[in-house]
Coordinates of N, CA and C in Angstrom, one line a residue:
M1 N 0.9 -1.2 0.0 CA 0.0 0.0 0.0 C 0.9 1.2 0.0
K2 N 0.6 2.2 -0.9 CA 1.3 3.4 -0.9 C 1.0 4.3 0.3
G3 N 2.0 4.9 0.8 CA 1.8 5.8 2.0 C 1.1 7.1 1.5
L4 N 0.3 7.6 2.5 CA -0.4 8.8 2.2 C 0.5 10.0 2.2
R5 N 0.2 10.9 1.3 CA 1.0 12.1 1.1 C 0.2 13.4 1.5
W6 N 0.9 14.3 2.1 CA 0.3 15.5 2.5 C 0.4 16.5 1.4
R7 N -0.8 17.0 0.9 CA -0.7 17.9 -0.2 C -1.6 19.1 0.1
Y8 N -1.1 20.3 -0.2 CA -1.9 21.5 0.0 C -1.5 22.5 -1.1
T9 N -2.4 23.5 -1.2 CA -2.1 24.6 -2.2 C -2.2 25.9 -1.5
R10 N -1.3 26.7 -1.6 CA -1.3 28.0 -1.0 C -2.1 29.0 -1.9
L11 N -3.1 29.6 -1.2 CA -3.9 30.7 -1.9 C -3.1 32.0 -1.9
P12 N -3.4 32.9 -2.8 CA -2.6 34.1 -2.8 C -2.7 34.9 -1.5
S13 N -3.9 34.8 -0.8 CA -4.1 35.6 0.4 C -3.5 34.8 1.6
Q14 N -3.0 33.6 1.4 CA -2.5 32.8 2.5 C -1.0 32.4 2.3
V15 N -0.3 33.2 1.6 CA 1.1 32.9 1.3 C 1.9 32.7 2.6
E16 N 1.7 33.5 3.6 CA 2.5 33.5 4.8 C 1.8 32.6 5.9
D17 N 0.7 32.0 5.6 CA 0.0 31.2 6.6 C 0.7 29.8 6.7
T18 N 0.6 29.2 7.9 CA 1.1 27.9 8.0 C 0.0 26.9 7.7
P19 N 0.2 25.9 6.9 CA -0.9 25.0 6.5 C -1.5 24.3 7.7
S20 N -2.8 24.1 7.6 CA -3.6 23.4 8.7 C -3.0 22.0 8.9
G21 N -2.9 21.6 10.1 CA -2.4 20.3 10.4 C -0.9 20.2 10.7
E22 N -0.2 21.3 10.5 CA 1.2 21.4 10.7 C 1.5 22.5 11.7
W23 N 2.6 22.3 12.5 CA 3.0 23.3 13.5 C 4.4 23.9 13.0
S24 N 4.5 25.2 13.1 CA 5.8 25.8 12.8 C 6.7 25.6 14.1
E25 N 8.0 25.8 13.9 CA 8.9 25.7 15.1 C 8.6 26.7 16.1
E26 N 8.2 27.9 15.7 CA 7.9 29.0 16.7 C 6.7 28.6 17.5
E27 N 5.6 28.1 16.8 CA 4.4 27.7 17.5 C 4.6 26.6 18.5
E28 N 5.5 25.6 18.1 CA 5.8 24.5 19.0 C 6.5 25.0 20.2
E29 N 7.5 25.9 20.0 CA 8.2 26.5 21.2 C 7.3 27.2 22.1
E30 N 6.3 28.0 21.5 CA 5.4 28.8 22.4 C 4.5 27.8 23.2
E31 N 4.1 26.7 22.5 CA 3.2 25.8 23.2 C 3.9 25.1 24.3
E32 N 5.2 24.7 24.1 CA 6.0 24.1 25.1 C 6.2 25.0 26.3
E33 N 6.4 26.3 26.0 CA 6.5 27.3 27.1 C 5.3 27.4 27.9
K34 N 4.1 27.4 27.2 CA 2.8 27.5 28.0 C 2.7 26.3 28.9
E35 N 3.0 25.1 28.4 CA 2.8 23.9 29.2 C 3.8 23.9 30.4
A36 N 5.0 24.4 30.1 CA 6.1 24.3 31.2 C 5.9 25.4 32.2
A37 N 5.3 26.5 31.9 CA 5.1 27.6 32.8 C 4.2 27.3 33.9
P38 N 4.6 27.5 35.2 CA 3.8 27.2 36.3 C 2.7 28.1 36.5
A39 N 1.6 27.7 37.1 CA 0.4 28.5 37.2 C 0.8 29.7 38.2
L40 N 0.4 30.9 37.9 CA 0.7 32.0 38.7 C -0.3 32.0 39.9
A41 N 0.2 32.5 41.1 CA -0.6 32.5 42.3 C -0.5 33.9 42.9
P42 N -1.2 34.9 42.3 CA -1.1 36.2 42.7 C -1.5 36.4 44.2
E43 N -2.3 35.5 44.7 CA -2.8 35.7 46.0 C -1.8 35.3 47.1
D44 N -0.6 34.6 46.7 CA 0.4 34.2 47.6 C 0.9 35.5 48.3
P45 N 1.2 35.4 49.6 CA 1.7 36.5 50.4 C 3.2 36.8 50.1
V46 N 3.6 38.0 50.1 CA 5.0 38.4 50.0 C 5.6 38.3 51.4
E47 N 6.6 37.3 51.5 CA 7.1 37.1 52.8 C 8.2 38.2 53.1
P48 N 8.2 38.7 54.4 CA 9.3 39.6 54.7 C 10.6 38.9 54.7
Q49 N 11.7 39.7 54.5 CA 13.0 39.1 54.5 C 13.8 39.5 55.7
L50 N 14.4 38.5 56.4 CA 15.2 38.7 57.6 C 16.7 38.8 57.1
V51 N 17.4 39.9 57.6 CA 18.8 40.1 57.3 C 19.6 39.0 57.9
E52 N 19.2 38.5 59.1 CA 20.0 37.4 59.7 C 19.0 36.5 60.4
A53 N 19.5 35.3 60.8 CA 18.7 34.3 61.5 C 18.2 34.7 62.9
S54 N 17.0 34.3 63.2 CA 16.6 34.5 64.6 C 17.0 33.4 65.5
Q55 N 17.5 33.8 66.7 CA 18.0 32.8 67.7 C 16.9 32.5 68.7
V56 N 15.8 33.2 68.7 CA 14.7 33.0 69.6 C 13.7 32.0 69.1
L57 N 13.2 32.2 67.9 CA 12.3 31.3 67.3 C 13.0 30.4 66.4
G58 N 13.2 29.2 66.9 CA 14.0 28.2 66.2 C 13.2 27.4 65.2
A59 N 13.9 26.6 64.4 CA 13.2 25.8 63.3 C 12.2 24.9 63.9
L60 N 12.5 24.2 65.0 CA 11.6 23.2 65.5 C 10.2 23.8 65.9
E61 N 10.2 25.0 66.5 CA 9.0 25.7 66.9 C 8.3 26.3 65.7
M62 N 9.1 26.7 64.7 CA 8.5 27.5 63.6 C 8.0 26.6 62.5
R63 N 8.4 25.3 62.5 CA 7.9 24.5 61.4 C 6.5 24.0 61.7
Q64 N 5.6 25.0 61.5 CA 4.2 24.7 61.7 C 3.5 25.0 60.4
V65 N 2.8 24.0 59.8 CA 2.1 24.3 58.6 C 0.7 24.8 59.0
R66 N 0.5 26.0 58.6 CA -0.8 26.6 59.0 C -1.5 27.1 57.7
K67 N -2.8 27.3 57.7 CA -3.5 27.8 56.6 C -4.1 29.1 56.9
S68 N -3.9 30.1 56.0 CA -4.5 31.4 56.2 C -6.0 31.3 55.7
P69 N -6.8 32.4 55.9 CA -8.2 32.4 55.4 C -8.2 32.0 53.9
G70 N -7.2 32.2 53.1 CA -7.2 31.9 51.7 C -6.7 30.5 51.4
N71 N -6.6 29.7 52.4 CA -6.1 28.3 52.3 C -4.7 28.2 51.8
R72 N -3.8 29.2 52.1 CA -2.4 29.2 51.7 C -1.6 28.6 52.8
K73 N -0.8 27.6 52.5 CA 0.1 27.0 53.5 C 1.3 27.8 53.7
L74 N 1.5 28.2 55.0 CA 2.7 28.9 55.4 C 3.6 28.1 56.2
L75 N 4.8 27.9 55.8 CA 5.6 26.9 56.4 C 7.0 27.4 56.8
G76 N 7.6 26.9 57.8 CA 9.0 27.1 58.0 C 9.5 28.1 59.1
N77 N 10.3 29.0 58.8 CA 11.1 29.8 59.7 C 10.3 31.1 60.1
L78 N 11.1 32.0 60.7 CA 10.5 33.3 61.2 C 9.9 34.1 60.1
Q79 N 10.5 34.0 58.9 CA 9.9 34.7 57.7 C 8.5 34.3 57.5
S80 N 8.2 33.0 57.5 CA 6.9 32.5 57.2 C 6.0 32.8 58.4
A81 N 6.5 32.8 59.6 CA 5.7 33.2 60.8 C 5.3 34.6 60.6
L82 N 6.1 35.5 60.1 CA 5.7 36.9 60.0 C 4.5 37.0 59.0
S83 N 4.5 36.2 58.0 CA 3.4 36.2 57.1 C 2.1 35.7 57.8
V84 N 2.3 34.7 58.6 CA 1.1 34.2 59.3 C 0.6 35.2 60.2
L85 N 1.5 36.0 60.8 CA 1.0 37.1 61.7 C 0.2 38.1 61.1
H86 N 0.1 38.1 59.7 CA -0.7 39.1 59.0 C -0.2 40.5 59.4
L87 N 1.0 40.8 59.1 CA 1.6 42.1 59.3 C 0.9 43.1 58.4
P88 N 0.8 44.4 58.9 CA 0.2 45.4 58.0 C 0.8 45.5 56.6
P89 N -0.1 45.8 55.6 CA 0.4 45.9 54.3 C 1.6 46.8 54.1
S90 N 1.7 47.8 54.9 CA 2.8 48.8 54.8 C 4.1 48.3 55.1
V91 N 4.2 47.1 55.7 CA 5.5 46.6 56.1 C 5.8 45.2 55.4
T92 N 4.8 44.6 54.7 CA 5.1 43.3 54.1 C 6.0 43.5 52.9
G93 N 6.9 42.6 52.7 CA 7.8 42.6 51.6 C 9.1 43.3 51.9
H94 N 9.2 44.0 53.1 CA 10.4 44.7 53.5 C 11.3 43.8 54.2
S95 N 12.6 44.3 54.3 CA 13.6 43.5 55.0 C 13.6 44.0 56.5
W96 N 13.9 43.0 57.4 CA 14.0 43.3 58.8 C 15.4 43.0 59.3
S97 N 15.9 43.9 60.2 CA 17.2 43.8 60.7 C 17.1 43.7 62.3
L98 N 18.0 42.9 62.8 CA 18.1 42.7 64.2 C 18.7 43.9 64.9
A99 N 17.9 44.7 65.6 CA 18.4 45.9 66.3 C 18.9 45.6 67.6
F100 N 18.3 44.6 68.3 CA 18.8 44.3 69.7 C 18.6 42.8 70.0
C101 N 19.5 42.2 70.7 CA 19.3 40.9 71.2 C 20.1 40.7 72.4
T102 N 19.6 40.0 73.4 CA 20.3 39.9 74.7 C 21.6 39.2 74.6
A103 N 21.7 38.2 73.7 CA 22.9 37.5 73.5 C 24.1 38.4 73.1
R104 N 23.8 39.4 72.4 CA 24.8 40.3 71.9 C 24.9 41.6 72.7
D105 N 23.8 42.2 73.1 CA 23.7 43.5 73.7 C 23.5 43.5 75.2
G106 N 23.3 42.3 75.8 CA 23.1 42.2 77.2 C 21.7 42.3 77.7
F107 N 21.4 42.0 78.9 CA 20.1 42.1 79.5 C 19.8 43.5 80.1
S108 N 19.4 44.4 79.3 CA 19.2 45.8 79.7 C 18.2 46.5 78.9
L109 N 17.1 47.0 79.5 CA 16.1 47.7 78.8 C 16.7 49.0 78.3
R110 N 17.5 49.6 79.0 CA 18.2 50.9 78.6 C 18.9 50.6 77.3
S111 N 19.6 49.5 77.2 CA 20.4 49.2 76.0 C 19.4 49.0 74.8
L112 N 18.2 48.4 75.1 CA 17.3 48.2 74.0 C 16.8 49.5 73.5
Y113 N 16.5 50.5 74.4 CA 16.1 51.8 74.0 C 17.2 52.5 73.1
R114 N 18.5 52.3 73.5 CA 19.6 52.9 72.8 C 19.7 52.3 71.4
Q115 N 19.5 51.0 71.3 CA 19.6 50.4 70.0 C 18.4 50.8 69.1
M116 N 17.3 51.2 69.7 CA 16.2 51.6 68.9 C 16.2 53.1 68.5
E117 N 17.2 53.8 69.0 CA 17.3 55.3 68.6 C 17.5 55.4 67.1
G118 N 16.9 56.3 66.5 CA 17.0 56.5 65.1 C 16.0 55.7 64.3
H119 N 15.2 54.8 64.9 CA 14.2 54.1 64.3 C 12.8 54.6 64.7
S120 N 12.0 55.0 63.8 CA 10.7 55.5 64.1 C 9.6 54.5 63.7
G121 N 10.0 53.6 62.8 CA 9.0 52.7 62.2 C 8.6 51.5 63.2
P122 N 7.9 50.5 62.6 CA 7.5 49.4 63.4 C 8.6 48.5 64.0
A123 N 8.3 47.8 65.0 CA 9.3 46.9 65.6 C 8.6 45.6 66.0
L124 N 9.4 44.5 65.9 CA 8.9 43.2 66.3 C 9.7 42.7 67.5
L125 N 9.0 42.3 68.6 CA 9.6 41.8 69.8 C 9.4 40.3 69.9
A126 N 10.4 39.6 70.0 CA 10.3 38.1 70.1 C 11.2 37.6 71.3
L127 N 10.6 36.8 72.2 CA 11.4 36.4 73.3 C 11.0 34.9 73.7
K128 N 12.0 34.3 74.4 CA 11.8 32.9 74.9 C 12.1 33.0 76.4
D129 N 11.2 32.4 77.1 CA 11.4 32.3 78.6 C 12.1 31.1 79.0
Q130 N 12.4 31.0 80.3 CA 13.1 29.8 80.9 C 12.4 28.5 80.7
D131 N 11.1 28.6 80.5 CA 10.3 27.3 80.3 C 10.3 26.9 78.8
G132 N 11.0 27.7 78.0 CA 11.0 27.4 76.5 C 9.8 28.0 75.7
Q133 N 9.0 28.7 76.4 CA 7.8 29.3 75.7 C 8.2 30.5 74.9
M134 N 7.7 30.6 73.7 CA 8.0 31.7 72.8 C 6.8 32.6 72.5
F135 N 7.0 33.9 72.6 CA 5.9 34.9 72.4 C 6.5 36.2 72.2
G136 N 5.6 37.2 71.9 CA 6.2 38.5 71.7 C 5.1 39.5 71.2
A137 N 5.5 40.5 70.5 CA 4.6 41.6 70.1 C 5.1 42.3 68.9
F138 N 4.1 42.8 68.1 CA 4.4 43.7 67.0 C 3.9 45.1 67.4
S139 N 4.8 46.1 67.3 CA 4.5 47.4 67.7 C 4.5 48.3 66.4
S140 N 3.6 49.1 66.2 CA 3.5 50.0 65.1 C 4.6 51.1 65.1
S141 N 5.2 51.3 66.3 CA 6.3 52.2 66.5 C 7.5 51.6 67.2
A142 N 8.7 52.1 67.0 CA 9.8 51.5 67.7 C 9.7 51.7 69.2
F143 N 10.3 50.9 70.0 CA 10.2 51.0 71.5 C 11.1 52.1 71.9
R144 N 10.5 52.9 72.8 CA 11.2 54.1 73.3 C 10.7 54.5 74.7
L145 N 11.4 55.4 75.3 CA 10.9 56.0 76.6 C 9.7 56.9 76.2
S146 N 8.7 56.9 77.1 CA 7.6 57.7 76.8 C 6.9 58.1 78.1
K147 N 6.2 59.2 78.1 CA 5.4 59.6 79.3 C 4.1 58.9 79.4
G148 N 3.6 58.5 78.2 CA 2.3 57.8 78.2 C 2.3 56.7 77.2
F149 N 1.1 56.2 76.9 CA 1.0 55.1 75.9 C 1.1 55.7 74.5
Y150 N 1.7 55.0 73.6 CA 1.7 55.4 72.2 C 1.5 54.1 71.3
G151 N 1.4 54.4 70.0 CA 1.2 53.3 69.1 C -0.2 53.4 68.4
T152 N -0.5 52.4 67.5 CA -1.8 52.4 66.8 C -2.4 51.0 66.9
G153 N -3.6 50.9 66.3 CA -4.3 49.7 66.3 C -3.7 48.5 65.5
E154 N -2.5 48.8 64.8 CA -1.8 47.7 64.1 C -1.0 46.9 65.1
T155 N -0.8 47.4 66.3 CA 0.0 46.7 67.4 C -0.8 45.4 67.8
F156 N -0.1 44.4 68.0 CA -0.7 43.1 68.5 C 0.3 42.3 69.3
L157 N -0.3 41.3 70.0 CA 0.6 40.3 70.8 C 0.4 39.0 70.1
F158 N 1.4 38.1 70.3 CA 1.3 36.7 69.8 C 2.0 35.8 70.7
S159 N 1.7 34.5 70.5 CA 2.4 33.5 71.3 C 2.3 32.1 70.6
F160 N 3.3 31.2 70.9 CA 3.3 29.9 70.4 C 3.0 29.0 71.6
S161 N 1.9 28.3 71.6 CA 1.5 27.6 72.8 C 0.9 26.2 72.6
P162 N 1.4 25.3 71.8 CA 2.6 25.5 70.9 C 2.2 26.1 69.5
Q163 N 0.9 26.1 69.2 CA 0.4 26.7 67.9 C 0.4 28.2 68.0
L164 N 0.6 28.8 66.9 CA 0.6 30.3 66.9 C -0.7 30.9 67.1
K165 N -0.8 31.9 68.0 CA -2.0 32.6 68.3 C -1.7 34.1 68.3
V166 N -2.6 34.8 67.6 CA -2.4 36.3 67.4 C -3.5 37.0 68.1
F167 N -3.2 38.0 68.9 CA -4.2 38.8 69.7 C -4.1 40.2 69.2
K168 N -5.1 40.6 68.4 CA -5.1 41.9 67.8 C -5.9 42.9 68.6
W169 N -5.8 44.1 68.3 CA -6.5 45.2 69.0 C -8.0 45.0 69.0
T170 N -8.6 45.2 70.1 CA -10.1 45.0 70.3 C -10.8 46.3 70.0
G171 N -10.1 47.5 70.1 CA -10.8 48.8 70.0 C -11.3 49.2 71.4
S172 N -11.1 48.5 72.4 CA -11.6 48.8 73.8 C -10.9 50.0 74.3
N173 N -9.5 50.1 74.1 CA -8.8 51.3 74.6 C -7.5 51.4 73.7
S174 N -6.7 52.5 74.0 CA -5.6 52.7 73.2 C -4.3 52.6 73.9
F175 N -4.2 51.7 74.9 CA -3.1 51.4 75.7 C -2.1 50.4 75.0
F176 N -1.5 50.9 73.9 CA -0.7 50.0 73.1 C 0.7 49.7 73.7
V177 N 1.5 50.8 73.8 CA 2.9 50.6 74.3 C 3.3 51.8 75.2
K178 N 4.0 51.4 76.3 CA 4.5 52.5 77.2 C 5.9 52.1 77.6
G179 N 6.9 53.0 77.5 CA 8.2 52.7 77.8 C 8.7 53.5 79.0
D180 N 9.0 52.9 80.1 CA 9.6 53.5 81.3 C 11.0 53.1 81.4
V181 N 11.7 53.8 82.3 CA 13.1 53.5 82.5 C 13.3 52.0 83.1
D182 N 12.3 51.6 83.9 CA 12.4 50.3 84.5 C 11.4 49.3 84.1
S183 N 10.7 49.6 83.0 CA 9.7 48.6 82.5 C 9.2 49.0 81.1
L184 N 8.8 48.0 80.4 CA 8.2 48.1 79.0 C 6.9 47.4 79.1
M185 N 5.8 48.1 78.7 CA 4.4 47.6 78.8 C 3.7 47.6 77.5
L186 N 3.0 46.5 77.2 CA 2.2 46.5 76.0 C 0.8 46.0 76.4
G187 N -0.2 46.8 76.1 CA -1.6 46.4 76.4 C -1.9 46.6 77.9
S188 N -3.1 47.1 78.2 CA -3.5 47.3 79.6 C -5.0 47.3 79.7
G189 N -5.4 47.3 81.0 CA -6.8 47.3 81.3 C -7.0 46.7 82.7
S190 N -7.7 47.4 83.6 CA -8.0 47.0 85.0 C -6.7 46.7 85.7
G191 N -5.6 47.5 85.5 CA -4.4 47.4 86.2 C -3.5 46.3 85.8
Q192 N -3.9 45.6 84.7 CA -3.1 44.4 84.2 C -2.5 44.8 82.8
F193 N -1.3 44.2 82.5 CA -0.7 44.4 81.3 C -0.6 43.1 80.5
G194 N -0.9 43.3 79.2 CA -0.8 42.1 78.3 C 0.6 41.5 78.3
L195 N 1.6 42.4 78.3 CA 3.0 41.9 78.4 C 3.8 43.1 79.0
W196 N 4.6 42.7 80.0 CA 5.5 43.7 80.5 C 6.8 43.1 80.8
L197 N 7.9 43.9 80.7 CA 9.2 43.5 81.0 C 9.9 44.4 81.9
D198 N 10.8 43.9 82.8 CA 11.4 44.8 83.8 C 12.7 45.4 83.2
G199 N 13.3 46.3 83.9 CA 14.4 47.0 83.4 C 15.7 46.2 83.1
D200 N 15.7 45.0 83.8 CA 16.9 44.1 83.6 C 16.6 43.1 82.4
L201 N 15.4 43.2 81.8 CA 15.0 42.2 80.8 C 15.2 40.8 81.3
Y202 N 14.9 40.6 82.5 CA 15.1 39.2 83.1 C 13.7 38.7 83.6
H203 N 13.0 39.6 84.3 CA 11.7 39.2 84.7 C 10.6 39.8 83.8
G204 N 9.5 39.2 83.7 CA 8.4 39.7 83.0 C 7.1 39.1 83.4
G205 N 6.0 39.6 82.8 CA 4.7 39.1 83.2 C 3.7 39.2 82.0
S206 N 2.6 38.5 82.1 CA 1.6 38.6 81.0 C 0.2 38.3 81.7
H207 N -0.7 39.1 81.4 CA -2.1 38.9 81.9 C -3.1 39.3 80.8
P208 N -4.3 38.7 80.9 CA -5.3 39.1 79.9 C -5.6 40.6 80.1
C209 N -5.7 41.3 79.0 CA -6.0 42.8 79.1 C -7.0 43.2 78.0
A210 N -7.7 44.3 78.3 CA -8.8 44.7 77.4 C -8.3 45.2 76.0
T211 N -7.0 45.6 76.0 CA -6.5 46.2 74.7 C -6.5 45.1 73.6
F212 N -6.1 43.8 74.0 CA -6.0 42.8 73.0 C -6.8 41.6 73.3
N213 N -7.5 41.5 74.4 CA -8.3 40.4 74.9 C -7.5 39.1 74.7
N214 N -6.2 39.2 75.2 CA -5.3 38.1 75.0 C -5.3 37.1 76.2
E215 N -4.8 35.9 75.9 CA -4.6 34.9 76.9 C -3.2 35.2 77.5
V216 N -2.9 34.6 78.6 CA -1.6 34.7 79.2 C -0.6 34.1 78.2
L217 N 0.4 34.9 77.8 CA 1.3 34.5 76.7 C 2.3 33.4 77.1
A218 N 2.7 33.4 78.3 CA 3.6 32.4 78.8 C 2.8 31.3 79.5
R219 N 3.5 30.3 80.0 CA 2.8 29.2 80.7 C 2.3 29.7 82.1
Q220 N 3.0 30.7 82.6 CA 2.6 31.3 83.9 C 2.6 32.8 83.7
E221 N 1.8 33.4 84.6 CA 1.7 34.9 84.5 C 3.0 35.6 84.8
Q222 N 3.9 35.0 85.6 CA 5.2 35.6 85.8 C 6.3 34.6 85.2
F223 N 7.2 35.2 84.5 CA 8.2 34.4 83.9 C 9.6 35.0 83.9
C224 N 10.6 34.3 83.6 CA 12.0 34.7 83.5 C 12.5 34.6 82.0
I225 N 13.1 35.6 81.5 CA 13.5 35.7 80.1 C 14.8 35.0 79.9
K226 N 14.8 34.1 78.9 CA 16.1 33.4 78.5 C 16.7 34.2 77.3
E227 N 16.0 34.6 76.3 CA 16.5 35.3 75.2 C 15.5 36.3 74.7
L228 N 15.9 37.4 74.2 CA 15.0 38.4 73.7 C 15.6 39.1 72.5
E229 N 14.8 39.3 71.4 CA 15.2 40.0 70.2 C 14.2 41.1 69.9
A230 N 14.8 42.2 69.3 CA 13.9 43.2 68.8 C 14.3 43.5 67.3
W231 N 13.4 43.4 66.4 CA 13.7 43.6 65.0 C 13.0 44.9 64.5
V232 N 13.7 45.6 63.5 CA 13.2 46.8 62.9 C 13.3 46.7 61.4
L233 N 12.6 47.5 60.7 CA 12.7 47.5 59.3 C 14.1 48.1 58.9
S234 N 14.7 47.4 57.9 CA 16.0 47.8 57.4 C 16.0 49.2 56.8

């Protein structure tokens, strides 16, 4: 049996057209690129970038696969945790630098204030207590000495117990952050503070407060700090 032959006739108006049933090399390459190209996911969050590794929130505690309201899995280190925390849009995608850590700068609130000088933007506080519990706070403004409370409703508290919990502003009051020489306080109500640290950055406490309607962040209301870090936008 004779093999079938492909025959076609070009019409004057179709001189540059490719005959039906055949693919040009350009079309084949375009098709391959379409098939190889991964599906875009514009809804994926832009993770913040850390200039250096965190010594407080280790890989073991941070390897928590969680799903945001959009069913996106967030996995891994502190960068992923920052995404899970739903940071304000104004800071997402920016780099974060370690401004203060007790391992490098010592256990001193005064030293923390000094390291924060020159920074007016938001700050992230992360600490680990002697029981191994990890928790902290996001402040819309850098930590500093103040006569009264400062900050905005973007401020919140968080803890890993062991799953991540975020306690955002309730709108009940505006007692976000207050910095004294001998203490740092975040959230307040009925004489209790959501999180407070002493001047030596060794003792601290956590109580439910009206500002964030938070749980006790540590395993006990009173705790001793093992490590503490403060991060600022680069």
